[in-house]
Tab-separated table of C-alpha atoms and ligand atoms in Angstrom:
chain	number	residue	atom	x	y	z
C	1	MET	CA	0.194	0.089	-0.073
C	2	GLU	CA	1.107	3.403	-0.767
C	3	GLU	CA	2.117	5.481	2.057
C	4	THR	CA	1.315	9.185	2.200
C	5	ARG	CA	2.445	12.074	4.250
C	6	SER	CA	0.631	14.732	5.706
C	7	VAL	CA	0.554	18.175	4.332
C	8	PRO	CA	3.780	20.325	4.057
C	9	GLN	CA	4.201	22.400	7.410
C	10	HIS	CA	6.296	24.656	5.509
C	11	VAL	CA	6.146	25.598	1.582
C	12	ALA	CA	8.704	27.854	-0.126
C	13	ILE	CA	8.016	29.263	-3.533
C	14	ILE	CA	10.358	30.819	-6.059
C	15	MET	CA	7.948	33.087	-7.973
C	16	ASP	CA	9.153	32.971	-11.516
C	17	GLY	CA	8.046	33.790	-15.011
C	18	ASN	CA	6.167	37.148	-14.347
C	19	GLY	CA	8.180	38.749	-17.300
C	20	ARG	CA	7.197	35.739	-19.953
C	21	TRP	CA	3.652	36.005	-18.836
C	22	ALA	CA	3.529	39.704	-19.554
C	23	LYS	CA	5.370	39.381	-22.812
C	24	LYS	CA	3.166	36.646	-23.833
C	25	ARG	CA	0.357	39.284	-23.714
C	26	GLY	CA	1.997	42.132	-25.231
C	27	LEU	CA	2.470	43.751	-21.746
C	28	PRO	CA	5.333	45.357	-20.130
C	29	ARG	CA	7.168	43.209	-17.689
C	30	THR	CA	5.867	45.250	-14.998
C	31	ALA	CA	2.193	44.181	-15.559
C	32	GLY	CA	3.222	40.469	-14.835
C	33	HIS	CA	4.650	41.702	-11.435
C	34	TYR	CA	1.607	43.522	-10.655
C	35	GLN	CA	-0.312	40.275	-11.728
C	36	GLY	CA	2.275	38.045	-9.615
C	37	ALA	CA	1.592	40.335	-6.287
C	38	LYS	CA	-2.178	39.406	-6.580
C	39	VAL	CA	-1.463	35.787	-6.843
C	40	VAL	CA	0.838	35.824	-3.604
C	41	GLU	CA	-2.283	37.147	-1.869
C	42	GLN	CA	-4.530	34.321	-2.958
C	43	ILE	CA	-1.993	31.559	-2.671
C	44	LEU	CA	-1.618	32.843	1.054
C	45	TYR	CA	-5.301	32.237	1.683
C	46	ASP	CA	-5.201	29.043	-0.317
C	47	ALA	CA	-2.308	27.699	1.478
C	48	ASP	CA	-4.010	28.761	4.916
C	49	ALA	CA	-6.930	26.718	3.912
C	50	MET	CA	-5.089	23.531	3.043
C	51	GLY	CA	-3.425	23.639	6.394
C	52	ILE	CA	0.139	24.685	5.343
C	53	LYS	CA	1.505	26.740	8.624
C	54	TYR	CA	4.471	28.694	7.126
C	55	LEU	CA	4.489	30.029	3.717
C	56	THR	CA	7.899	31.691	2.244
C	57	VAL	CA	8.149	33.498	-0.850
C	58	TYR	CA	11.186	35.162	-2.899
C	59	ALA	CA	10.142	38.393	-4.012
C	60	PHE	CA	13.617	40.072	-4.489
C	61	SER	CA	17.096	38.536	-4.574
C	62	THR	CA	20.391	39.839	-4.010
C	63	GLU	CA	21.007	39.417	-7.625
C	64	ASN	CA	18.011	41.182	-8.845
C	65	TRP	CA	19.393	44.640	-8.108
C	66	SER	CA	21.175	44.169	-11.642
C	67	ARG	CA	17.621	44.608	-13.511
C	68	PRO	CA	16.911	47.532	-15.206
C	69	GLN	CA	16.393	50.306	-12.412
C	70	SER	CA	13.162	50.724	-13.644
C	71	GLU	CA	11.739	47.428	-12.971
C	72	VAL	CA	13.872	47.461	-9.701
C	73	LYS	CA	11.671	50.518	-8.843
C	74	THR	CA	8.655	48.860	-9.835
C	75	LEU	CA	9.131	45.806	-7.549
C	76	MET	CA	10.252	47.927	-4.422
C	77	ASN	CA	7.004	50.282	-5.159
C	78	LEU	CA	4.839	46.912	-5.206
C	79	LEU	CA	6.447	45.648	-1.938
C	80	ARG	CA	6.177	49.360	-0.358
C	81	THR	CA	2.483	49.158	-1.167
C	82	TYR	CA	2.066	45.415	-0.108
C	83	MET	CA	3.640	46.158	3.417
C	84	ARG	CA	1.583	49.252	3.880
C	85	THR	CA	-1.619	47.667	3.012
C	86	SER	CA	-1.176	44.260	4.629
C	87	LEU	CA	-1.860	45.339	8.226
C	88	GLN	CA	-5.545	44.881	8.149
C	89	LYS	CA	-5.861	42.047	5.899
C	90	CYS	CA	-3.337	40.083	8.437
C	91	ALA	CA	-5.260	41.123	11.472
C	92	LYS	CA	-8.351	39.761	9.851
C	93	ASN	CA	-6.649	36.477	8.729
C	94	ASN	CA	-4.504	35.945	12.051
C	95	VAL	CA	-1.493	35.916	9.641
C	96	ARG	CA	2.225	36.758	10.786
C	97	ILE	CA	4.700	38.508	8.442
C	98	ARG	CA	8.309	38.303	8.615
C	99	VAL	CA	10.821	39.762	6.089
C	100	LEU	CA	13.914	37.706	5.345
C	101	GLY	CA	17.116	39.200	3.851
C	102	ASP	CA	19.339	42.054	4.231
C	103	ARG	CA	17.002	45.172	4.899
C	104	SER	CA	19.563	47.507	5.526
C	105	LYS	CA	19.871	48.115	1.815
C	106	LEU	CA	16.315	48.842	1.323
C	107	ASP	CA	15.017	52.366	1.180
C	108	GLU	CA	14.410	54.000	4.791
C	109	ASP	CA	10.487	54.194	4.613
C	110	LEU	CA	10.201	50.579	3.296
C	111	ILE	CA	12.384	49.339	6.213
C	112	GLU	CA	9.966	51.295	8.449
C	113	ALA	CA	7.004	49.520	6.940
C	114	ILE	CA	8.369	46.017	7.162
C	115	ASP	CA	9.518	47.000	10.902
C	116	ASP	CA	5.971	48.056	11.590
C	117	LEU	CA	4.396	44.861	9.930
C	118	GLU	CA	6.455	42.587	11.721
C	119	ARG	CA	5.924	44.251	15.184
C	120	ASP	CA	1.972	44.551	14.447
C	121	THR	CA	1.521	41.095	13.350
C	122	LYS	CA	3.956	39.189	15.717
C	123	ASN	CA	1.353	37.793	17.819
C	124	ASN	CA	-0.815	36.153	15.145
C	125	THR	CA	-0.679	32.856	15.375
C	126	GLY	CA	-2.339	31.548	12.092
C	127	LEU	CA	-0.330	31.344	8.703
C	128	GLN	CA	3.268	32.560	9.368
C	129	PHE	CA	4.258	34.385	5.987
C	130	GLN	CA	7.947	34.941	5.120
C	131	ILE	CA	8.821	37.461	2.144
C	132	ALA	CA	12.283	37.275	1.203
C	133	ILE	CA	13.679	40.689	0.025
C	134	ASN	CA	17.199	41.554	-0.776
C	135	TYR	CA	17.657	37.735	0.109
C	136	GLY	CA	20.337	35.519	-0.880
C	137	GLY	CA	21.182	31.935	0.696
C	138	ARG	CA	24.872	32.604	0.660
C	139	ASP	CA	24.288	36.203	2.040
C	140	ASP	CA	22.351	34.662	4.807
C	141	ILE	CA	24.876	32.311	5.709
C	142	ARG	CA	27.800	34.992	5.578
C	143	ARG	CA	25.650	37.148	7.831
C	144	GLY	CA	24.946	34.347	9.977
C	145	VAL	CA	28.605	33.317	10.101
C	146	MET	CA	29.247	37.176	11.102
C	147	LYS	CA	26.984	36.832	14.195
C	148	ILE	CA	28.521	33.770	15.259
C	149	ALA	CA	31.920	35.199	14.972
C	150	GLU	CA	30.852	38.143	17.095
C	151	LYS	CA	29.384	36.117	19.684
C	152	VAL	CA	32.874	33.820	19.699
C	153	ARG	CA	34.829	37.225	20.097
C	154	SER	CA	32.627	38.316	23.110
C	155	GLY	CA	33.330	35.149	24.714
C	156	GLU	CA	29.560	34.079	24.712
C	157	LEU	CA	30.099	31.301	22.505
C	158	ASP	CA	32.798	28.497	22.318
C	159	PRO	CA	34.111	27.387	18.870
C	160	ALA	CA	33.925	24.071	19.767
C	161	SER	CA	30.355	24.064	20.643
C	162	ILE	CA	29.288	25.382	17.432
C	163	THR	CA	26.577	22.832	15.898
C	164	GLU	CA	24.160	22.755	12.956
C	165	GLU	CA	21.729	23.990	15.170
C	166	THR	CA	24.236	27.138	16.141
C	167	VAL	CA	23.931	28.043	12.364
C	168	SER	CA	20.344	27.495	11.850
C	169	GLU	CA	19.624	29.964	14.741
C	170	ASN	CA	21.600	32.641	13.330
C	171	LEU	CA	20.038	32.460	9.555
C	172	ASP	CA	17.179	34.717	8.856
C	173	THR	CA	14.827	31.639	9.566
C	174	ALA	CA	15.695	31.052	12.820
C	175	ASP	CA	12.521	30.078	14.794
C	176	ILE	CA	11.183	28.699	11.341
C	177	PRO	CA	11.175	25.165	10.548
C	178	ASP	CA	12.998	24.346	7.319
C	179	PRO	CA	11.017	23.786	4.172
C	180	ASP	CA	9.477	20.663	3.585
C	181	LEU	CA	8.247	21.682	-0.232
C	182	LEU	CA	9.981	24.159	-2.470
C	183	ILE	CA	7.967	25.007	-5.527
C	184	ARG	CA	9.468	26.912	-8.467
C	185	THR	CA	7.370	28.239	-11.376
C	186	SER	CA	7.905	28.683	-14.894
C	187	GLY	CA	10.039	25.724	-15.876
C	188	GLU	CA	13.594	26.637	-14.551
C	189	LEU	CA	15.165	23.715	-12.796
C	190	ARG	CA	17.547	25.848	-10.286
C	191	ILE	CA	17.190	26.882	-6.720
C	192	SER	CA	19.018	30.079	-7.578
C	193	ASN	CA	20.604	30.749	-4.255
C	194	PHE	CA	17.264	30.455	-2.197
C	195	LEU	CA	17.431	29.003	1.302
C	196	ILE	CA	20.294	26.769	0.415
C	197	TRP	CA	21.012	25.947	3.929
C	198	GLN	CA	17.538	25.392	4.897
C	199	CYS	CA	16.744	23.172	1.799
C	200	ALA	CA	19.118	20.205	2.624
C	201	TYR	CA	16.301	17.937	3.056
C	202	THR	CA	13.449	19.730	1.239
C	203	GLU	CA	11.413	18.254	-1.908
C	204	TYR	CA	11.596	20.406	-5.038
C	205	TYR	CA	8.477	20.689	-7.163
C	206	PHE	CA	8.969	22.343	-10.713
C	207	THR	CA	6.137	23.372	-12.694
C	208	ASP	CA	6.154	24.910	-16.322
C	209	VAL	CA	3.165	27.024	-15.011
C	210	LEU	CA	4.103	30.981	-15.048
C	211	TRP	CA	3.817	32.426	-11.563
C	212	PRO	CA	0.834	34.976	-12.572
C	213	ASP	CA	-0.857	31.790	-13.681
C	214	PHE	CA	-0.412	29.961	-10.540
C	215	ASN	CA	-3.700	29.062	-8.705
C	216	LYS	CA	-5.106	26.976	-5.793
C	217	GLU	CA	-5.128	23.790	-8.171
C	218	GLU	CA	-1.664	24.286	-9.097
C	219	LEU	CA	-0.636	24.514	-5.368
C	220	GLN	CA	-2.880	21.389	-4.614
C	221	LYS	CA	-1.182	19.533	-7.332
C	222	ALA	CA	2.310	20.450	-5.551
C	223	VAL	CA	1.317	19.447	-2.389
C	224	ASP	CA	-0.160	16.386	-3.706
C	225	ALA	CA	3.018	15.410	-5.107
C	226	TYR	CA	4.719	15.852	-1.934
C	227	MET	CA	2.518	13.928	-0.153
C	228	HIS	CA	3.071	10.848	-2.321
C	229	ARG	CA	6.890	11.062	-2.474
C	230	GLU	CA	9.041	8.818	-0.195
C	231	ARG	CA	10.878	10.773	2.313
C	232	ARG	CA	14.279	8.865	3.158
C	233	MET	CA	16.464	11.646	4.668
C	234	GLY	CA	19.614	9.503	4.152
C	235	GLY	CA	18.149	6.308	5.678
C	236	LEU	CA	17.173	2.860	3.880
C	237	MET	CA	13.926	2.091	2.341
C	238	GLN	CA	11.564	0.397	4.787
K	1	FPP	C1	10.457	36.420	-11.217
K	1	FPP	O1	9.932	36.756	-12.331
K	1	FPP	C2	9.866	37.076	-10.210
K	1	FPP	C3	10.347	38.355	-9.547
K	1	FPP	C4	11.815	38.475	-9.683
K	1	FPP	C5	9.755	39.036	-8.687
K	1	FPP	C6	8.808	38.240	-7.708
K	1	FPP	C7	7.694	39.422	-7.282
K	1	FPP	C8	6.430	39.390	-7.093
K	1	FPP	C9	5.660	38.220	-7.449
K	1	FPP	C10	5.702	40.716	-6.747
K	1	FPP	C11	6.025	41.296	-5.276
K	1	FPP	C12	5.850	40.128	-4.127
K	1	FPP	C13	5.148	40.333	-3.188
K	1	FPP	C14	5.489	39.572	-1.956
K	1	FPP	C15	4.103	41.485	-3.125
K	1	FPP	P1	10.720	37.140	-13.711
K	1	FPP	O2	10.566	38.735	-13.693
K	1	FPP	O3	12.128	36.900	-13.515
K	1	FPP	O4	10.163	36.442	-15.002
K	1	FPP	P2	10.968	36.102	-16.210
K	1	FPP	O5	11.819	34.866	-15.818
K	1	FPP	O6	9.713	35.299	-17.189
K	1	FPP	O7	11.361	37.156	-16.856
């Protein structure tokens, strides 16, 4: 008999294909990002309804700064609007928002909006929603190593006592369980520096669907695929 697992506790998503979605329609790339942002909100509610507890999306990578300035500006403005308009919705739906990544490089008003939203939603116990902005997995590890080095220097930490947990606890995702399932849309088969430490045992699911076309049915397909996969984590088949 086939064994099934329960719904993934933590789903991470690389939302790719906004540009191609817009191009197919003869629209500017920014139209794809606007549609993509709408889909994020709907997927958040769908994930919650499916029993997913943590949802993490890759909104802006450390590499995305090299895109044309106008596109960077659009993405930052979208995130700005999102931060400013989410509080009521989060309160209504009991959603907690946290932002992963190096926020120090963002505009001051955006940092303030992020800080406010994190503070005002921190006691919400429903879906835990993480948005990665100016995030890179290697940069996450680099910043974590800096924090650990500082603790060693101050005498708070003995280098010989450093465990894998010590590293995990010093990443942006401290307190957040590792993803069980990572979804990437639009047919690319890479993880592009997203949560590279955290995804050591994660199941990957790739789909050709472009992010703005992603919906509840597609999320359900990914979850179903996850639930029917065998998880060995280095052990032997039973
Ligand atoms: C990749 O598509 C998508 C991004 C780089 C940005 C993702 C951002 C959003 C969906 C909107 C904002 C997010 C939130 C949380 C409100 P692409 O532009 O690389 O597409 P392409 O590969 O087809 O060019």
